[in-house]
Structure formats: structure tokens, C-alpha cells
Amino acid sequence: MDSLLSGVQYVLNLGPTVILPIAILFIGLLFGTGFKNSFKSGIIIGIGFVGINLVIGVLVDNLGPAAQQMVERFGLSLTVVDAGWPSAAAASWASPVAAVLIPICLVVNIILLVLKGTKTLDIDIWNYWHFIAAGATGYVVTGSWWFAILCAVLYEIVVLKVADWTAPLIQKYFGLEGISLPTGSTAAFGPIGILIGWLITKIPGLNKLHADPESIQKRFGIFGEPMMMGLILGLVIGLLAGYDVGGVTKMGISMAAVMLLMPRMVKILMEGLIPISEAARNFLHKRYGDRDIYIGLDAALSVGHPSVMATALILVPITLFIAVILPGNRVLPFGDLATIPFYIAFVVAFLRGNIIHSVLAGTVMVTLSLWMATDFAAVHTLMMEGAQFTAPGGATEISSLDLGGNLFNWAILKFSQMWNAIF
């Protein structure tokens, strides 16, 4: 089992820039695109993800230290540290059930497609770690392999259903034709965020407030362009972090670069994906009529939209402020602050890019997430100990917004605890 897990981890450690081109090559051949076109599409998609990862790297490398500086500058002291999704993913892959869950989740997806239980073919294998995290949660609480598999499959089914439900929304708003986004954390934050967003649009007064990148640019000219919005928000974050003039300027330019470059990287990726998506639709149309099949990819495709990034950057200091004043919260946000764009992608699309409404909805989402992450801390810490990860600094426990603070994983935790109490 150890050698199997090591082999699986080796492949997965190659990341989406390697796994996706291989998956696209096989899918293209399956749908009759031919080796030449399938190979070309796979390489272009790989290049697109290299670009996306580089831009996300700029975001994380600049936003993470700024958040840490804010924490130190304002003297925040909370006993549970948000170690971020990378540590949560590592803990998931280190779980004893990880190796068996990858093929199981893939088979479940195929069976659901055949039975018309989903429209999404989830080829984002690396992000299966979210399903494995649910299984690992069940295993830590109950010690049962079978229950762990049940938890992972339940999580996967719900995520695929959310991906199907939101696919028309993200295709229309983000221009991702034929795509759905079955990333576990994005899907988990989506339904509750959309519900909150819908409620906000029904509140008199608030429902009249509107600001999206297009209207901002129309009103403020060059200062309303996405890169200028990134520059301004970056400068504000740099000032809150207490940087000197050079540091503030660097932060502003970096965030401007993220706002400008991310949509261009997504465009490159879509250039490779469109031929495969069209071939898949034609293939299925000949055999199953007008049945739609979505290609499931990483929600990173959505985070580069100006409305998503602007909302996320505004939410960074808001999240830190909420953590301090929120009764019952013990989580110090840090590692997952840079991944807030993933959590709000669906609600921003639902609200058609209205940044004001998206920030309000995001504020409520973050509040709920901090409570859930606090409740999840004990089990999350046990999972991290299995990956030989120790709490940094003066923290006594570890959690994360991505794993511990998402609604679906928290529901799995409660289900596991109830099962353990009964059986």
C-alpha cells in the first residue's frame, strides 16, 4: 500500500501542468480529435496552466507576507492557525485512504455520467484531494475505511451536482464555454454564497448599490481599468501591512500584474480547450442527442476575472478584522487569505460582478467559515499530525478555511461524529 501511495503521490506532485495535458490527450483521442490536434490542445492547456500558476504565485508570494505583516502590526493573537490549503492537501494525501480513493472517485464520476447523474467529466485529478479530505475526515473520526470511502463519495457527488448547477452561470459570466468547475472548496462555498447574495439583492437600499468593473471604468476612466483597480487595492494592502514606500509600490504593481495577466493566461488555456470541448459535444450529440457534457476543470479559470480579484483583495483586511472581533472564533486567518478568490467565484458570477454585493456576501461567508474552521480545529490538527506537520509559532491547533471552513467538509465532520456516537 505504501508503494502504491508513493507512486500516486509522485504522479500528483507533477501538478496540473503535466496531468492535464495527458488527460486532454486521452480525452481528445476518445472523442475523435486525432493525435495531432489532441496533443497540440494538451500542450497549449499545459502552457496556460503554467501561466495561471505563475500569476497565482505572484498573488500568494505578495499577499501572504502582507497578511503576516498585518497580523504582527495589529498584534493579533489567536490560538488556531490557518495553515492554508497546501497543508490541508498534504494531510489528505498522507491519509491511509488516499491511494484507494482516487480510482474510486474516478469510477464514481464515470458511472454517474453513464447514468446521467451528472453532466461533468471531472478531469482535474489533482483537485480530487478535496474528496480525499472528506474521506480522511471520516477516517480520523471513526477509524473505518468503508465509512471514509462513503464520505469521499458523498462529497464528490454533491460537488459534481453543484458544478452542473453552476456551469451555465460560469459559462455565461466567465466565458468558459463547455466548462464546469468541480473544485471542492469553490463548490462548497458556492451555494451558501449564492443564497446570501440573493438575500442581499432583496434588501431595500442595498439592492440599489452597484459597482462592477465596467461601470467603475466608465465612471473613473483609466483609474477604473482592472489593472488600475489592482494597483490601488495593492497599495492599500501595502499600507495596511506597514510597508515602506518601496514595499507599498511593489505590492501595488504586483496586484496590478495579477489583474492584467490572469485573464490572458485563461485565454491561452481556453484556446487549447475549445477544440476538445467541441469534439466532445459532437461525439455525444451523435450518440445521445443534445445531451450536454461539461469538462470539469480547476476553478483557477475563474479567479482572474477583475470582479473576483477586486472582491477578494477587499476581503483580505475584512477577514482579519472579523477574526479579531468574532465571538467564538479562535482561527487566525493566514494561509488561505490568498485563496479567497476561489471561495467567492460563484457568488461573484451570480451577482454579475457587483463588487459591493459580492463583498457583503463574502463578509458573511468568511464569518461562517471562521466558525466552522474553529469547530474543525481538533480533527484538522489530528490530520496534520498524520502528515508530520507541527503547529507553527505559538499556535496550539491547526485549521484552514479551505478544508475546515467549508460547509461540505464541516457537514462531513458532523456526519462522522454522529455516526461515531451511534455506532
Coordinates of C-alpha atoms in Angstrom, one line a residue:
M1 CA 0.0 0.0 0.0
D2 CA 2.9 2.4 0.8
S3 CA 4.5 1.8 -2.6
L4 CA 1.1 2.4 -4.3
L5 CA 0.6 5.6 -2.4
S6 CA 4.1 6.8 -3.2
G7 CA 3.5 6.2 -6.9
V8 CA 0.2 8.0 -6.8
Q9 CA 1.8 10.9 -4.9
Y10 CA 4.7 11.1 -7.4
V11 CA 2.3 11.5 -10.3
L12 CA 0.1 14.0 -8.5
N13 CA 3.1 16.0 -7.4
L14 CA 3.7 16.7 -11.1
G15 CA 0.8 19.0 -10.8
P16 CA -1.9 20.1 -13.3
T17 CA 0.6 21.4 -15.8
V18 CA 1.6 17.7 -16.5
I19 CA -1.5 15.8 -15.5
L20 CA -4.0 17.9 -17.6
P21 CA -2.1 17.7 -20.9
I22 CA -2.0 13.9 -20.6
A23 CA -5.7 13.8 -19.6
I24 CA -6.6 16.1 -22.5
L25 CA -4.6 13.9 -25.0
F26 CA -6.6 10.8 -24.0
I27 CA -9.9 12.6 -24.0
G28 CA -9.2 14.1 -27.4
L29 CA -8.4 10.7 -28.8
L30 CA -11.5 9.2 -27.2
F31 CA -13.7 11.9 -28.8
G32 CA -12.0 11.5 -32.2
T33 CA -10.0 14.7 -32.4
G34 CA -6.9 12.8 -33.6
F35 CA -3.5 12.6 -32.1
K36 CA -2.1 15.7 -33.7
N37 CA -4.9 18.1 -32.6
S38 CA -5.2 16.3 -29.2
F39 CA -1.5 16.6 -28.5
K40 CA -1.5 20.3 -29.5
S41 CA -4.5 21.1 -27.3
G42 CA -2.9 19.3 -24.4
I43 CA 0.3 21.3 -24.7
I44 CA -1.5 24.6 -25.0
I45 CA -3.6 23.8 -22.0
G46 CA -0.4 22.9 -20.1
I47 CA 1.1 26.2 -21.1
G48 CA -2.0 28.0 -20.0
F49 CA -1.8 26.4 -16.5
V50 CA 1.9 27.2 -16.3
G51 CA 0.9 30.9 -16.8
I52 CA -2.0 30.7 -14.4
N53 CA 0.2 29.1 -11.7
L54 CA 2.9 31.8 -12.3
V55 CA 0.3 34.6 -11.8
I56 CA -1.2 32.8 -8.7
G57 CA 2.3 32.5 -7.4
V58 CA 2.7 36.3 -7.7
L59 CA -0.5 36.7 -5.8
V60 CA 0.4 34.3 -3.0
D61 CA 4.1 35.4 -2.7
N62 CA 3.0 39.0 -2.2
L63 CA -0.3 38.7 -0.4
G64 CA 0.9 36.1 2.2
P65 CA 3.7 38.2 3.6
A66 CA 1.5 41.3 3.6
A67 CA -1.2 39.4 5.6
Q68 CA 1.5 38.2 8.1
Q69 CA 2.7 41.8 8.5
M70 CA -0.9 42.9 9.2
V71 CA -1.1 40.2 11.9
E72 CA 2.1 41.3 13.5
R73 CA 1.4 45.0 13.1
F74 CA -2.0 44.9 14.8
G75 CA -1.0 42.4 17.4
L76 CA -3.5 39.7 16.5
S77 CA -3.2 36.6 18.8
L78 CA -5.5 33.6 18.2
T79 CA -4.6 30.0 19.1
V80 CA -5.6 28.2 15.9
V81 CA -3.5 29.0 12.9
D82 CA -4.9 28.8 9.3
A83 CA -2.2 26.7 7.7
G84 CA -3.8 27.0 4.3
W85 CA -4.9 24.6 1.6
P86 CA -1.3 23.3 0.8
S87 CA -1.0 21.8 4.2
A88 CA -4.6 20.5 4.1
A89 CA -3.9 18.8 0.8
A90 CA -0.7 17.3 2.1
A91 CA -2.6 15.9 5.1
S92 CA -5.2 14.5 2.8
W93 CA -2.6 12.8 0.5
A94 CA -0.9 11.4 3.6
S95 CA -4.1 9.7 4.8
P96 CA -4.1 5.9 4.7
V97 CA -7.2 6.0 2.5
A98 CA -5.8 8.3 -0.1
A99 CA -4.5 5.8 -2.6
V100 CA -7.7 3.8 -2.9
L101 CA -9.9 6.9 -3.2
I102 CA -8.5 8.3 -6.4
P103 CA -9.6 5.4 -8.6
I104 CA -12.9 5.1 -6.7
C105 CA -13.7 8.7 -7.2
L106 CA -12.9 8.5 -10.9
V107 CA -15.1 5.4 -11.4
V108 CA -17.9 7.1 -9.5
N109 CA -17.7 10.1 -11.8
I110 CA -17.9 7.8 -14.9
I111 CA -20.8 5.8 -13.5
L112 CA -22.7 9.0 -12.8
L113 CA -22.0 10.2 -16.3
V114 CA -23.3 7.0 -17.8
L115 CA -26.4 7.0 -15.6
K116 CA -27.0 10.7 -16.3
G117 CA -26.4 11.5 -12.7
T118 CA -24.0 14.3 -13.7
K119 CA -23.0 16.3 -16.7
T120 CA -19.5 16.9 -15.5
L121 CA -16.5 14.8 -16.5
D122 CA -14.0 15.9 -13.8
I123 CA -10.5 15.6 -15.3
D124 CA -9.0 17.8 -12.6
I125 CA -7.5 14.8 -10.9
W126 CA -5.1 16.8 -8.7
N127 CA -8.1 18.5 -7.0
Y128 CA -9.5 15.1 -6.1
W129 CA -7.7 15.9 -2.8
H130 CA -10.9 17.7 -1.7
F131 CA -12.8 14.4 -2.0
I132 CA -9.9 12.6 -0.2
A133 CA -10.0 15.2 2.5
A134 CA -13.6 14.3 3.2
G135 CA -12.7 10.7 3.3
A136 CA -9.7 11.4 5.6
T137 CA -12.1 13.3 7.9
G138 CA -14.4 10.3 8.2
Y139 CA -11.4 8.0 8.8
V140 CA -9.9 10.2 11.6
V141 CA -13.2 10.4 13.4
T142 CA -14.4 6.8 13.0
G143 CA -11.3 4.8 12.1
S144 CA -13.4 3.0 9.4
W145 CA -12.2 2.6 5.8
W146 CA -15.7 1.9 4.5
F147 CA -17.1 5.0 6.2
A148 CA -14.2 7.0 4.8
I149 CA -15.0 5.9 1.3
L150 CA -18.6 6.7 1.9
C151 CA -17.7 10.3 3.0
A152 CA -15.5 10.9 0.0
V153 CA -18.1 9.6 -2.5
L154 CA -20.9 11.7 -0.9
Y155 CA -18.7 14.8 -1.1
E156 CA -17.8 14.1 -4.7
I157 CA -21.5 13.6 -5.7
V158 CA -22.5 16.9 -4.1
V159 CA -19.6 18.8 -5.7
L160 CA -20.5 17.4 -9.2
K161 CA -24.1 18.4 -8.7
V162 CA -23.0 21.9 -7.7
A163 CA -20.7 22.0 -10.7
D164 CA -23.6 21.0 -13.0
W165 CA -25.9 23.6 -11.4
T166 CA -23.4 26.5 -11.7
A167 CA -22.0 25.5 -15.2
P168 CA -24.4 27.7 -17.2
L169 CA -23.7 30.6 -14.8
I170 CA -19.9 30.4 -15.1
Q171 CA -20.0 29.7 -18.8
K172 CA -22.1 32.9 -19.4
Y173 CA -20.2 35.2 -17.0
F174 CA -16.6 34.0 -17.3
G175 CA -16.9 32.9 -21.0
L176 CA -15.9 29.3 -20.2
E177 CA -17.9 27.5 -22.9
G178 CA -18.5 23.8 -22.2
I179 CA -16.7 24.0 -18.8
S180 CA -17.8 23.4 -15.2
L181 CA -15.7 24.0 -12.1
P182 CA -15.9 21.0 -9.7
T183 CA -13.1 22.3 -7.4
G184 CA -14.2 21.1 -3.9
S185 CA -13.8 24.3 -1.9
T186 CA -15.3 26.5 -4.6
A187 CA -18.3 24.3 -4.9
A188 CA -18.7 24.2 -1.1
F189 CA -18.7 27.9 -0.7
G190 CA -20.9 28.4 -3.8
P191 CA -24.5 27.5 -2.6
I192 CA -24.3 29.4 0.7
G193 CA -22.7 32.4 -1.0
I194 CA -25.3 32.5 -3.7
L195 CA -28.1 32.2 -1.1
I196 CA -26.6 35.1 0.8
G197 CA -26.1 37.1 -2.4
W198 CA -29.7 36.5 -3.4
L199 CA -30.9 37.8 0.1
I200 CA -28.7 40.9 -0.3
T201 CA -30.4 41.7 -3.6
K202 CA -33.8 41.7 -1.8
I203 CA -32.9 44.2 0.9
P204 CA -34.2 47.7 0.1
G205 CA -31.5 50.2 -0.3
L206 CA -28.7 47.6 -0.6
N207 CA -30.2 46.3 -3.8
K208 CA -29.7 49.7 -5.4
L209 CA -26.0 49.7 -4.8
H210 CA -24.0 48.7 -7.8
A211 CA -20.3 48.7 -8.8
D212 CA -18.8 46.4 -11.3
P213 CA -15.5 46.8 -13.3
E214 CA -17.4 48.1 -16.4
S215 CA -19.3 50.8 -14.5
I216 CA -16.2 51.7 -12.5
Q217 CA -14.2 52.1 -15.6
K218 CA -16.9 54.1 -17.3
R219 CA -17.1 56.5 -14.3
F220 CA -13.3 56.7 -13.5
G221 CA -11.7 56.3 -16.9
I222 CA -8.2 54.9 -16.7
F223 CA -8.4 54.5 -12.9
G224 CA -11.3 52.1 -13.3
E225 CA -9.4 49.7 -15.5
P226 CA -8.8 46.3 -13.9
M227 CA -5.0 46.8 -13.7
M228 CA -5.5 50.2 -12.0
M229 CA -8.0 48.7 -9.6
G230 CA -5.4 46.1 -8.7
L231 CA -2.8 48.8 -8.3
I232 CA -5.0 50.8 -5.9
L233 CA -6.1 47.8 -3.9
G234 CA -2.5 46.6 -3.7
L235 CA -1.3 50.0 -2.5
V236 CA -4.0 49.9 0.3
I237 CA -2.9 46.4 1.4
G238 CA 0.7 47.5 1.4
L239 CA -0.1 50.5 3.6
L240 CA -2.2 48.3 6.0
A241 CA 0.8 46.0 6.2
G242 CA 3.0 48.9 7.2
Y243 CA 5.4 48.6 4.3
D244 CA 7.8 51.4 3.3
V245 CA 7.3 53.4 0.1
G246 CA 9.2 50.8 -2.0
G247 CA 7.2 47.9 -0.5
V248 CA 3.9 49.6 -1.0
T249 CA 4.7 50.3 -4.6
K250 CA 5.9 46.7 -5.2
M251 CA 2.6 45.4 -3.7
G252 CA 0.6 47.7 -5.9
I253 CA 2.4 46.8 -9.1
S254 CA 2.2 43.0 -8.3
M255 CA -1.6 43.2 -7.8
A256 CA -1.9 45.2 -11.0
A257 CA 0.0 42.5 -12.8
V258 CA -2.3 39.8 -11.4
M259 CA -5.4 41.7 -12.6
L260 CA -3.9 42.2 -16.1
L261 CA -2.2 38.9 -16.7
M262 CA -4.6 36.3 -15.3
P263 CA -7.4 36.8 -17.9
R264 CA -4.7 36.5 -20.6
M265 CA -3.5 33.2 -19.2
V266 CA -7.0 31.9 -19.1
K267 CA -7.5 32.9 -22.7
I268 CA -4.4 30.8 -23.7
L269 CA -5.8 27.8 -21.8
M270 CA -9.2 28.1 -23.5
E271 CA -7.5 28.2 -26.9
G272 CA -6.4 24.7 -26.3
L273 CA -9.6 23.5 -24.6
I274 CA -12.2 24.7 -27.2
P275 CA -11.3 22.1 -29.9
I276 CA -11.6 19.3 -27.3
S277 CA -14.9 20.7 -25.9
E278 CA -16.4 21.0 -29.4
A279 CA -15.3 17.4 -30.3
A280 CA -16.8 16.1 -27.1
R281 CA -20.1 17.8 -27.9
N282 CA -20.2 16.5 -31.4
F283 CA -19.3 13.0 -30.3
L284 CA -22.1 12.9 -27.7
H285 CA -24.6 14.6 -30.0
K286 CA -24.2 11.7 -32.5
R287 CA -24.8 9.1 -29.8
Y288 CA -27.0 10.7 -27.2
G289 CA -28.8 13.6 -29.0
D290 CA -28.5 17.0 -27.4
R291 CA -27.1 15.8 -24.1
D292 CA -24.6 18.3 -22.6
I293 CA -21.3 17.1 -21.1
Y294 CA -19.1 19.6 -19.2
I295 CA -15.4 19.3 -18.9
G296 CA -14.6 19.8 -15.2
L297 CA -11.5 21.9 -14.6
D298 CA -9.8 23.9 -11.8
A299 CA -11.7 26.9 -10.5
A300 CA -8.4 28.8 -11.2
L301 CA -10.0 29.6 -14.5
S302 CA -12.4 32.0 -12.8
V303 CA -10.2 33.8 -10.3
G304 CA -8.6 36.1 -12.8
H305 CA -11.8 38.0 -13.5
P306 CA -11.5 41.6 -12.4
S307 CA -14.6 41.4 -10.2
V308 CA -13.4 38.3 -8.5
M309 CA -9.9 39.7 -7.8
A310 CA -11.2 43.1 -6.6
T311 CA -13.7 41.5 -4.2
A312 CA -11.0 39.1 -2.9
L313 CA -8.5 41.8 -2.2
I314 CA -11.0 43.9 -0.4
L315 CA -12.0 40.9 1.7
V316 CA -8.4 40.2 3.0
P317 CA -8.3 43.0 5.6
I318 CA -12.0 42.5 6.3
T319 CA -11.3 38.8 7.1
L320 CA -8.5 39.7 9.6
F321 CA -10.8 42.3 11.2
I322 CA -13.7 39.8 11.6
A323 CA -11.3 37.2 13.1
V324 CA -10.5 39.5 15.9
I325 CA -14.0 40.7 16.8
L326 CA -15.9 37.5 16.1
P327 CA -17.2 35.8 19.3
G328 CA -16.2 32.2 19.5
N329 CA -13.6 32.4 16.8
R330 CA -10.1 31.0 17.5
V331 CA -8.7 30.9 14.0
L332 CA -6.0 33.3 12.8
P333 CA -6.5 33.6 9.0
F334 CA -3.3 33.4 7.1
G335 CA -2.5 30.6 4.7
D336 CA -5.9 30.7 2.9
L337 CA -6.2 34.5 2.6
A338 CA -4.7 34.3 -0.9
T339 CA -7.2 31.7 -2.0
I340 CA -10.3 33.8 -1.2
P341 CA -10.8 34.3 -4.9
F342 CA -11.6 30.6 -5.2
Y343 CA -14.3 30.8 -2.5
I344 CA -16.2 33.7 -4.0
A345 CA -16.1 32.9 -7.7
F346 CA -19.6 31.5 -7.9
V347 CA -21.2 34.3 -5.9
V348 CA -19.5 37.0 -8.0
A349 CA -20.8 35.3 -11.1
F350 CA -24.3 35.1 -9.6
L351 CA -24.2 38.8 -8.7
R352 CA -23.0 39.6 -12.2
G353 CA -19.8 41.2 -10.9
N354 CA -21.4 43.6 -8.5
I355 CA -18.4 44.2 -6.2
I356 CA -20.4 45.8 -3.4
H357 CA -22.8 43.0 -3.1
S358 CA -20.0 40.4 -3.5
V359 CA -18.0 41.9 -0.7
L360 CA -21.1 41.9 1.6
A361 CA -21.8 38.3 0.7
G362 CA -18.2 37.4 1.1
T363 CA -18.1 39.0 4.6
V364 CA -20.9 36.8 5.7
M365 CA -19.3 33.7 4.1
V366 CA -16.0 34.4 5.9
T367 CA -17.7 34.8 9.2
L368 CA -19.4 31.4 8.9
S369 CA -16.2 29.9 7.6
L370 CA -14.2 31.1 10.7
W371 CA -16.8 29.5 13.0
M372 CA -16.6 26.2 11.1
A373 CA -12.8 26.2 10.9
T374 CA -12.7 26.8 14.7
D375 CA -15.1 23.8 15.3
F376 CA -13.0 21.7 12.9
A377 CA -9.6 22.5 14.5
A378 CA -9.2 19.4 16.7
V379 CA -9.8 16.9 13.9
H380 CA -7.8 19.1 11.4
T381 CA -4.9 19.0 13.8
L382 CA -5.0 15.2 14.0
M383 CA -5.0 15.0 10.2
M384 CA -1.9 17.3 10.1
E385 CA -0.1 15.2 12.7
G386 CA -0.6 12.2 10.4
A387 CA 1.4 14.2 7.8
Q388 CA 4.1 15.1 10.4
F389 CA 3.1 18.7 10.3
T390 CA 3.5 20.7 13.6
A391 CA 1.8 23.9 14.5
P392 CA 3.9 27.0 13.9
G393 CA 4.7 29.7 16.4
G394 CA 2.6 29.8 19.5
A395 CA -0.4 28.1 17.9
T396 CA -1.9 25.1 19.8
E397 CA -4.0 23.8 16.9
I398 CA -4.2 23.9 13.1
S399 CA -7.1 24.5 10.8
S400 CA -7.8 26.1 7.4
L401 CA -10.6 28.0 5.7
D402 CA -10.3 25.7 2.7
L403 CA -10.8 22.3 4.5
G404 CA -12.0 23.2 7.9
G405 CA -14.0 26.2 7.0
N406 CA -16.0 24.9 4.0
L407 CA -19.6 23.9 4.5
F408 CA -19.4 20.5 2.8
N409 CA -16.4 19.3 4.9
W410 CA -17.9 20.6 8.1
A411 CA -21.1 18.7 7.2
I412 CA -18.9 15.6 6.7
L413 CA -17.4 16.2 10.2
K414 CA -20.8 16.4 11.8
F415 CA -22.0 13.3 10.0
S416 CA -18.9 11.4 11.1
Q417 CA -19.2 12.4 14.7
M418 CA -22.9 11.5 14.7
W419 CA -22.1 8.1 13.1
N420 CA -19.3 7.5 15.7
A421 CA -21.7 8.3 18.5
I422 CA -24.4 6.0 17.3
F423 CA -22.2 3.0 16.1

